[in-house]
CSV table of C-alpha atoms in Angstrom, one decimal:
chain,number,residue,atom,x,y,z
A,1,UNK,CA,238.3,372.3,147.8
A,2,UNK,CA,235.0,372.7,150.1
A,3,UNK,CA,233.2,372.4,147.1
A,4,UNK,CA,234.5,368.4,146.5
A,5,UNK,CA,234.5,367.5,149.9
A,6,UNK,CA,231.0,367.9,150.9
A,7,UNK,CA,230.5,366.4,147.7
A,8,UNK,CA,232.1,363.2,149.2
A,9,UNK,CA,230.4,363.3,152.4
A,10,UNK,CA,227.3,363.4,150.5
A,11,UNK,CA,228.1,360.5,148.8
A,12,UNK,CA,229.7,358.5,151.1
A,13,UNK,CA,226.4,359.4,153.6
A,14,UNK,CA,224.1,358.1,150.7
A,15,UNK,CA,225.9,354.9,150.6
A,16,UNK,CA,226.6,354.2,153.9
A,17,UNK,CA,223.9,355.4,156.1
A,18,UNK,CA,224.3,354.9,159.7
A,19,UNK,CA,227.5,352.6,159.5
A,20,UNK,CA,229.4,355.8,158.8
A,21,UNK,CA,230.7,357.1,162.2
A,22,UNK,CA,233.6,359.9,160.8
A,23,UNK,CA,234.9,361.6,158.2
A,24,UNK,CA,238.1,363.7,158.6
A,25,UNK,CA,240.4,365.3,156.3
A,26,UNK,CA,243.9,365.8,157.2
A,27,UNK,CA,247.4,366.8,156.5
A,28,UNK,CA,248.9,369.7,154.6
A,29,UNK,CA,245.4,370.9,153.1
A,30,UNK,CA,243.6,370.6,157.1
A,31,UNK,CA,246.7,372.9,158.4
A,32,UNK,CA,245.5,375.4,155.4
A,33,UNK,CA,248.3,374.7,152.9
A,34,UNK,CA,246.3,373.6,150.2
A,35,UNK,CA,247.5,374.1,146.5
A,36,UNK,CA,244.9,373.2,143.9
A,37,UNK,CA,247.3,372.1,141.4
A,38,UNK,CA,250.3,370.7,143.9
A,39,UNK,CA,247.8,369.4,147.0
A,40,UNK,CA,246.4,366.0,147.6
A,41,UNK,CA,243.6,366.4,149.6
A,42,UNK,CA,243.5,363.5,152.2
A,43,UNK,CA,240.6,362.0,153.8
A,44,UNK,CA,240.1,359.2,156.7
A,45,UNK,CA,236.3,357.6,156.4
A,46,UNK,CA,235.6,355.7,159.8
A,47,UNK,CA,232.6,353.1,159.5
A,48,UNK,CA,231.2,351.3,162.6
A,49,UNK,CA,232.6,347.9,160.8
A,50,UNK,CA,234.5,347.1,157.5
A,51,UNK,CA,233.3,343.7,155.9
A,52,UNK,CA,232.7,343.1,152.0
A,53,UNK,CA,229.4,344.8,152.1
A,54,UNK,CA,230.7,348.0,154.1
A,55,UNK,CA,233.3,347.6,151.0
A,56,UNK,CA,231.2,347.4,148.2
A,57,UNK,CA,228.8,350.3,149.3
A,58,UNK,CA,232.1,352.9,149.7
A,59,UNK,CA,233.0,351.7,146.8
A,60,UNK,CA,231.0,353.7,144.3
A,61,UNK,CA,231.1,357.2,145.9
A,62,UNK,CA,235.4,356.1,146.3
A,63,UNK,CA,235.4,356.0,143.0
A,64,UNK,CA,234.0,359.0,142.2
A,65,UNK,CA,236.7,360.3,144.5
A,66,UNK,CA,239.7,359.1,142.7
A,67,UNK,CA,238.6,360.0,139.6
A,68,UNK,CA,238.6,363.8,140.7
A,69,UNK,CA,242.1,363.1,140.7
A,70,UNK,CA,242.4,362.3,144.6
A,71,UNK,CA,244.1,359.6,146.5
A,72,UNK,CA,242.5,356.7,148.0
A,73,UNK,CA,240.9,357.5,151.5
A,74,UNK,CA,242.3,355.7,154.0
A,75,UNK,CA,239.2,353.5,155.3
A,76,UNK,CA,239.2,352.5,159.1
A,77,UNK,CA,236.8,350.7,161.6
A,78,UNK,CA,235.9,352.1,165.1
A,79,UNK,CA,237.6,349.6,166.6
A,80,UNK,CA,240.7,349.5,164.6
A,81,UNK,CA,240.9,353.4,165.4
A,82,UNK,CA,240.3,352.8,169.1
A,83,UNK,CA,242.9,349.8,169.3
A,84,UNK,CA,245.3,350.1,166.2
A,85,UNK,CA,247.0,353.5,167.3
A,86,UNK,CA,249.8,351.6,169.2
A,87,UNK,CA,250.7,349.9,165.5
A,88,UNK,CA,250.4,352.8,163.5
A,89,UNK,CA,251.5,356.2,165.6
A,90,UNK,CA,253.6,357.8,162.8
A,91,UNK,CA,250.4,357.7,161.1
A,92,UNK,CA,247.9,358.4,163.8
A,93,UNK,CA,250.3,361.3,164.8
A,94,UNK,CA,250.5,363.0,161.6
A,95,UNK,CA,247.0,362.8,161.4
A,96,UNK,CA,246.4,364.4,164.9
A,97,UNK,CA,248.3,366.8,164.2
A,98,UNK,CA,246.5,368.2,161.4
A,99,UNK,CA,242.7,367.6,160.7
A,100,UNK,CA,239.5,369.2,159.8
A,101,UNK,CA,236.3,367.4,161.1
A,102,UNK,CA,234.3,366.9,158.4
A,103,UNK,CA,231.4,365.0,159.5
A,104,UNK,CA,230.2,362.8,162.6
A,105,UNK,CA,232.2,362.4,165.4
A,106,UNK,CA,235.7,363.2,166.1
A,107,UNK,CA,237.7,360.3,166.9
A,108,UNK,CA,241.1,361.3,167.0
A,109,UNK,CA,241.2,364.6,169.6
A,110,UNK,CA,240.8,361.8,172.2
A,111,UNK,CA,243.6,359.0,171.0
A,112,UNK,CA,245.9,357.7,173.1
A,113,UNK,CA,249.3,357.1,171.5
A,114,UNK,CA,251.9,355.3,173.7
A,115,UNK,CA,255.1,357.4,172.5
A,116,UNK,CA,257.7,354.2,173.2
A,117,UNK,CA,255.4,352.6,170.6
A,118,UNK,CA,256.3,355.4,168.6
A,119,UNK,CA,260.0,354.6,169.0
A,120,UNK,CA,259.7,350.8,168.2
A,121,UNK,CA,257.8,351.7,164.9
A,122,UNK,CA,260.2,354.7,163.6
A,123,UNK,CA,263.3,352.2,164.3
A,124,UNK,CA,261.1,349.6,162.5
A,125,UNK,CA,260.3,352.2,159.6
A,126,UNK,CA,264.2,353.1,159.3
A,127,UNK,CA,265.8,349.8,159.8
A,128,UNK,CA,263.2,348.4,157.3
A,129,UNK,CA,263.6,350.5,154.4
A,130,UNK,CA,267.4,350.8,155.0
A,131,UNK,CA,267.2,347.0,154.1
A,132,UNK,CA,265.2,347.9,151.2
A,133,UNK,CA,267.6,350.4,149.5
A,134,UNK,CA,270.0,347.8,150.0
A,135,UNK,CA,268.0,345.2,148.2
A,136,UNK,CA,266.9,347.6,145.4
A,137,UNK,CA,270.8,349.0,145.2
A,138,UNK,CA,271.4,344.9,143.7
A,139,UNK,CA,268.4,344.9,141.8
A,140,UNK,CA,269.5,347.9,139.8
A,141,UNK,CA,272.1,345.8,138.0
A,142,UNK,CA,274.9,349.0,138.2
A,143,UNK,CA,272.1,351.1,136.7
A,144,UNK,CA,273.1,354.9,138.1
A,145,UNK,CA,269.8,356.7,136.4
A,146,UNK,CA,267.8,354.1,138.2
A,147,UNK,CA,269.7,354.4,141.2
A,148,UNK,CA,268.9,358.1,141.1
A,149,UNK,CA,265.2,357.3,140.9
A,150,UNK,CA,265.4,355.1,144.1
A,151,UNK,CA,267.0,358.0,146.0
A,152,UNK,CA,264.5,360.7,144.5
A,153,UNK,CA,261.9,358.2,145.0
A,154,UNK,CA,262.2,357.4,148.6
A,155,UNK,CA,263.5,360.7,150.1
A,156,UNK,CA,260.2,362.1,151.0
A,157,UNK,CA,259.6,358.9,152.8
A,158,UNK,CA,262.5,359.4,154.9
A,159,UNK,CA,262.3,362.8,155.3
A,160,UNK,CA,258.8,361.8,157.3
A,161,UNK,CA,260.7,359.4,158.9
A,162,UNK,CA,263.4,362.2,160.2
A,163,UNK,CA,260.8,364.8,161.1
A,164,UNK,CA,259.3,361.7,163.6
A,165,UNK,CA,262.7,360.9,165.1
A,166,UNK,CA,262.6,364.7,166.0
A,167,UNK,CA,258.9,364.5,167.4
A,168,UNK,CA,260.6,361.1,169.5
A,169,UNK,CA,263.3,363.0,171.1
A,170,UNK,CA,261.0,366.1,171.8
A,171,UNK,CA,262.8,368.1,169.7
A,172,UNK,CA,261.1,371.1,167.6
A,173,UNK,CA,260.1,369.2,164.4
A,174,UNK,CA,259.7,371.4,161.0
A,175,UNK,CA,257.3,371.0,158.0
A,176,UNK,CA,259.6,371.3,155.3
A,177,UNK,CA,261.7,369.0,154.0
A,178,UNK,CA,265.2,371.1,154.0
A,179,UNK,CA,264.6,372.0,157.6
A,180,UNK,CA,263.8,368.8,158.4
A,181,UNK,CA,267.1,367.1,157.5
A,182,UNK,CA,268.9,370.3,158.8
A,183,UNK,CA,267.0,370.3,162.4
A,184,UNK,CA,267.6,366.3,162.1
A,185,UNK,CA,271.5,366.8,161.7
A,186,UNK,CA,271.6,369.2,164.4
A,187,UNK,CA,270.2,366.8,167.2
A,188,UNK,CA,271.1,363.7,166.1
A,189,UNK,CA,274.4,364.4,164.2
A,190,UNK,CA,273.2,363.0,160.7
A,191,UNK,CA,274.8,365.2,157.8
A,192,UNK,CA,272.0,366.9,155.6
A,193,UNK,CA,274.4,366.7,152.9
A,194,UNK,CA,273.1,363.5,151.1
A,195,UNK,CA,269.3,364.8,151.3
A,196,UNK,CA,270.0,368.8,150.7
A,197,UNK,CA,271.4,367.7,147.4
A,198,UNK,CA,268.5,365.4,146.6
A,199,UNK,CA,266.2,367.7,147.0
A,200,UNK,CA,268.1,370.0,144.8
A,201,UNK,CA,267.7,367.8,142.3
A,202,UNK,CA,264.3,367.3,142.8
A,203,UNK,CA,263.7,371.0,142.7
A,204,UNK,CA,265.7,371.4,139.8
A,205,UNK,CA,268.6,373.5,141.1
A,206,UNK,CA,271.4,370.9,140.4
A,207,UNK,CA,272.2,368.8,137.7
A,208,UNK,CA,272.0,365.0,138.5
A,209,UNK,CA,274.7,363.5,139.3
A,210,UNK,CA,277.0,361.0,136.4
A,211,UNK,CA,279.8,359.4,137.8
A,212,UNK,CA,279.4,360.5,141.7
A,213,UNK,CA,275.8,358.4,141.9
A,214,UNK,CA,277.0,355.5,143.9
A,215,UNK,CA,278.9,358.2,145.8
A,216,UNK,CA,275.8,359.7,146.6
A,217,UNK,CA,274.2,356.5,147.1
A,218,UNK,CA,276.7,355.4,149.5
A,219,UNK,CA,277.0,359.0,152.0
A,220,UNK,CA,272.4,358.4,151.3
A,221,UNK,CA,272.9,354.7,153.4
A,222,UNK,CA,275.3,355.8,156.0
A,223,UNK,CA,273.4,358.7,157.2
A,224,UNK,CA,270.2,356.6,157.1
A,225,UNK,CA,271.9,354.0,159.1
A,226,UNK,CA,272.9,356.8,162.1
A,227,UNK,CA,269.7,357.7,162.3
A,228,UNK,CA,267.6,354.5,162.5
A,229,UNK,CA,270.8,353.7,165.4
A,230,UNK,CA,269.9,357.2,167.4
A,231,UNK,CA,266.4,356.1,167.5
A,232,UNK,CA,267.4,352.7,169.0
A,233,UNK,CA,269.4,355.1,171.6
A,234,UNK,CA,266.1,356.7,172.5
A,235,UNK,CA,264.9,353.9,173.4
């Protein structure tokens, strides 16, 4: 893992010279939970400015990046680090949470993140993608195995999305996903049972469901919708 990483700061470094300010990585491998064959190792690469030419010159050593199998970096500007954090806290949070400087200056111990801004987004995030499902439930034409997919699809999504309403209502806020939708049901009094069995399936510990899919899909909606409504009552 070190190995590849200051591979890519080596890179990035040759092809960006002085207009790169940062390089963090961050998330699960950061907090020391890396699994070579499981892991995604994610990486935030701030440049002074982001125009076509900062672009084109990340773009080789990027490259080279994904093609060891690793997601896209998530490129940001000074000033879109020092001013976007009230439109992106989930994301700013998470990061803050867990990161490993791993060259220039570290930009995120001092962020500011306005916490009611945190509210408005999550009840965004929720209401949003509870729209979505619904959208996607009509698109899949009475199709249950791809109405599975949606649910399996989007749960780790939500279960982010849980874990955030906890860190909203200052509630302790767990890593894994099971605990997550448990601690979730506990404080805000939305059942785990829809998720628990997802990720059962997921994990492959229960079958998938035949006739009891819309079932599912149904008890999956209604305990999105109490949650994205306890958020609003944070507010």
């Amino acid at each position: 893992m070190d190995d590849v990483l200051q591979e890519l700061v080596k890179r990035m470094k040759a092809a960006c010279g002085q207009e790169l300010v940062s390089m963090v990585l961050y998330g699960s491998a950061a907090a020391g939970d890396y699994h070579e064959k499981h892991s995604d190792l994610n990486v935030l690469c701030v440049l002074k400015q982001i125009e076509m030419a900062q672009l084109e010159r990340a773009a080789e050593p990027l490259s080279w990046w994904m093609k060891q199998g690793q997601p896209t970096p998530v490129l940001l500007s000074v000033e879109e680090i020092e001013r976007g954090a009230d439109a992106f806290t989930i994301e700013f949070l998470d990061m803050r949470e867990n990161y490993r400087l791993l060259d220039g200056a570290d930009l995120l111990k001092p962020l500011e993140i306005s916490m009611e801004f945190h509210r408005r987004q999550l009840e965004y995030e929720l209401r949003a993608r509870l729209l979505r499902l619904r959208k996607r439930f009509l698109e899949t034409q009475h199709d249950d195995k791809a109405l599975l997919k949606l649910m399996l699809e989007s749960l780790p999504t939500f279960a982010t999305l849980f874990r955030h309403a906890l860190v909203a209502a200052g509630a302790a806020a767990p890593t894994p996903k099971r605990e997550i939708f448990q601690a979730a049901a506990g404080r805000f009094g939305a059942g785990p049972e829809p998720f628990v069995k997802l990720l059962e399936v997921r994990e492959g510990k229960r079958a998938a469901p035949t006739a009891e899919t819309r079932q599912w899909f149904g008890a999956y909606l209604a305990e999105i919708r109490k949650m994205s409504q306890a958020v609003d009552g944070l507010g």
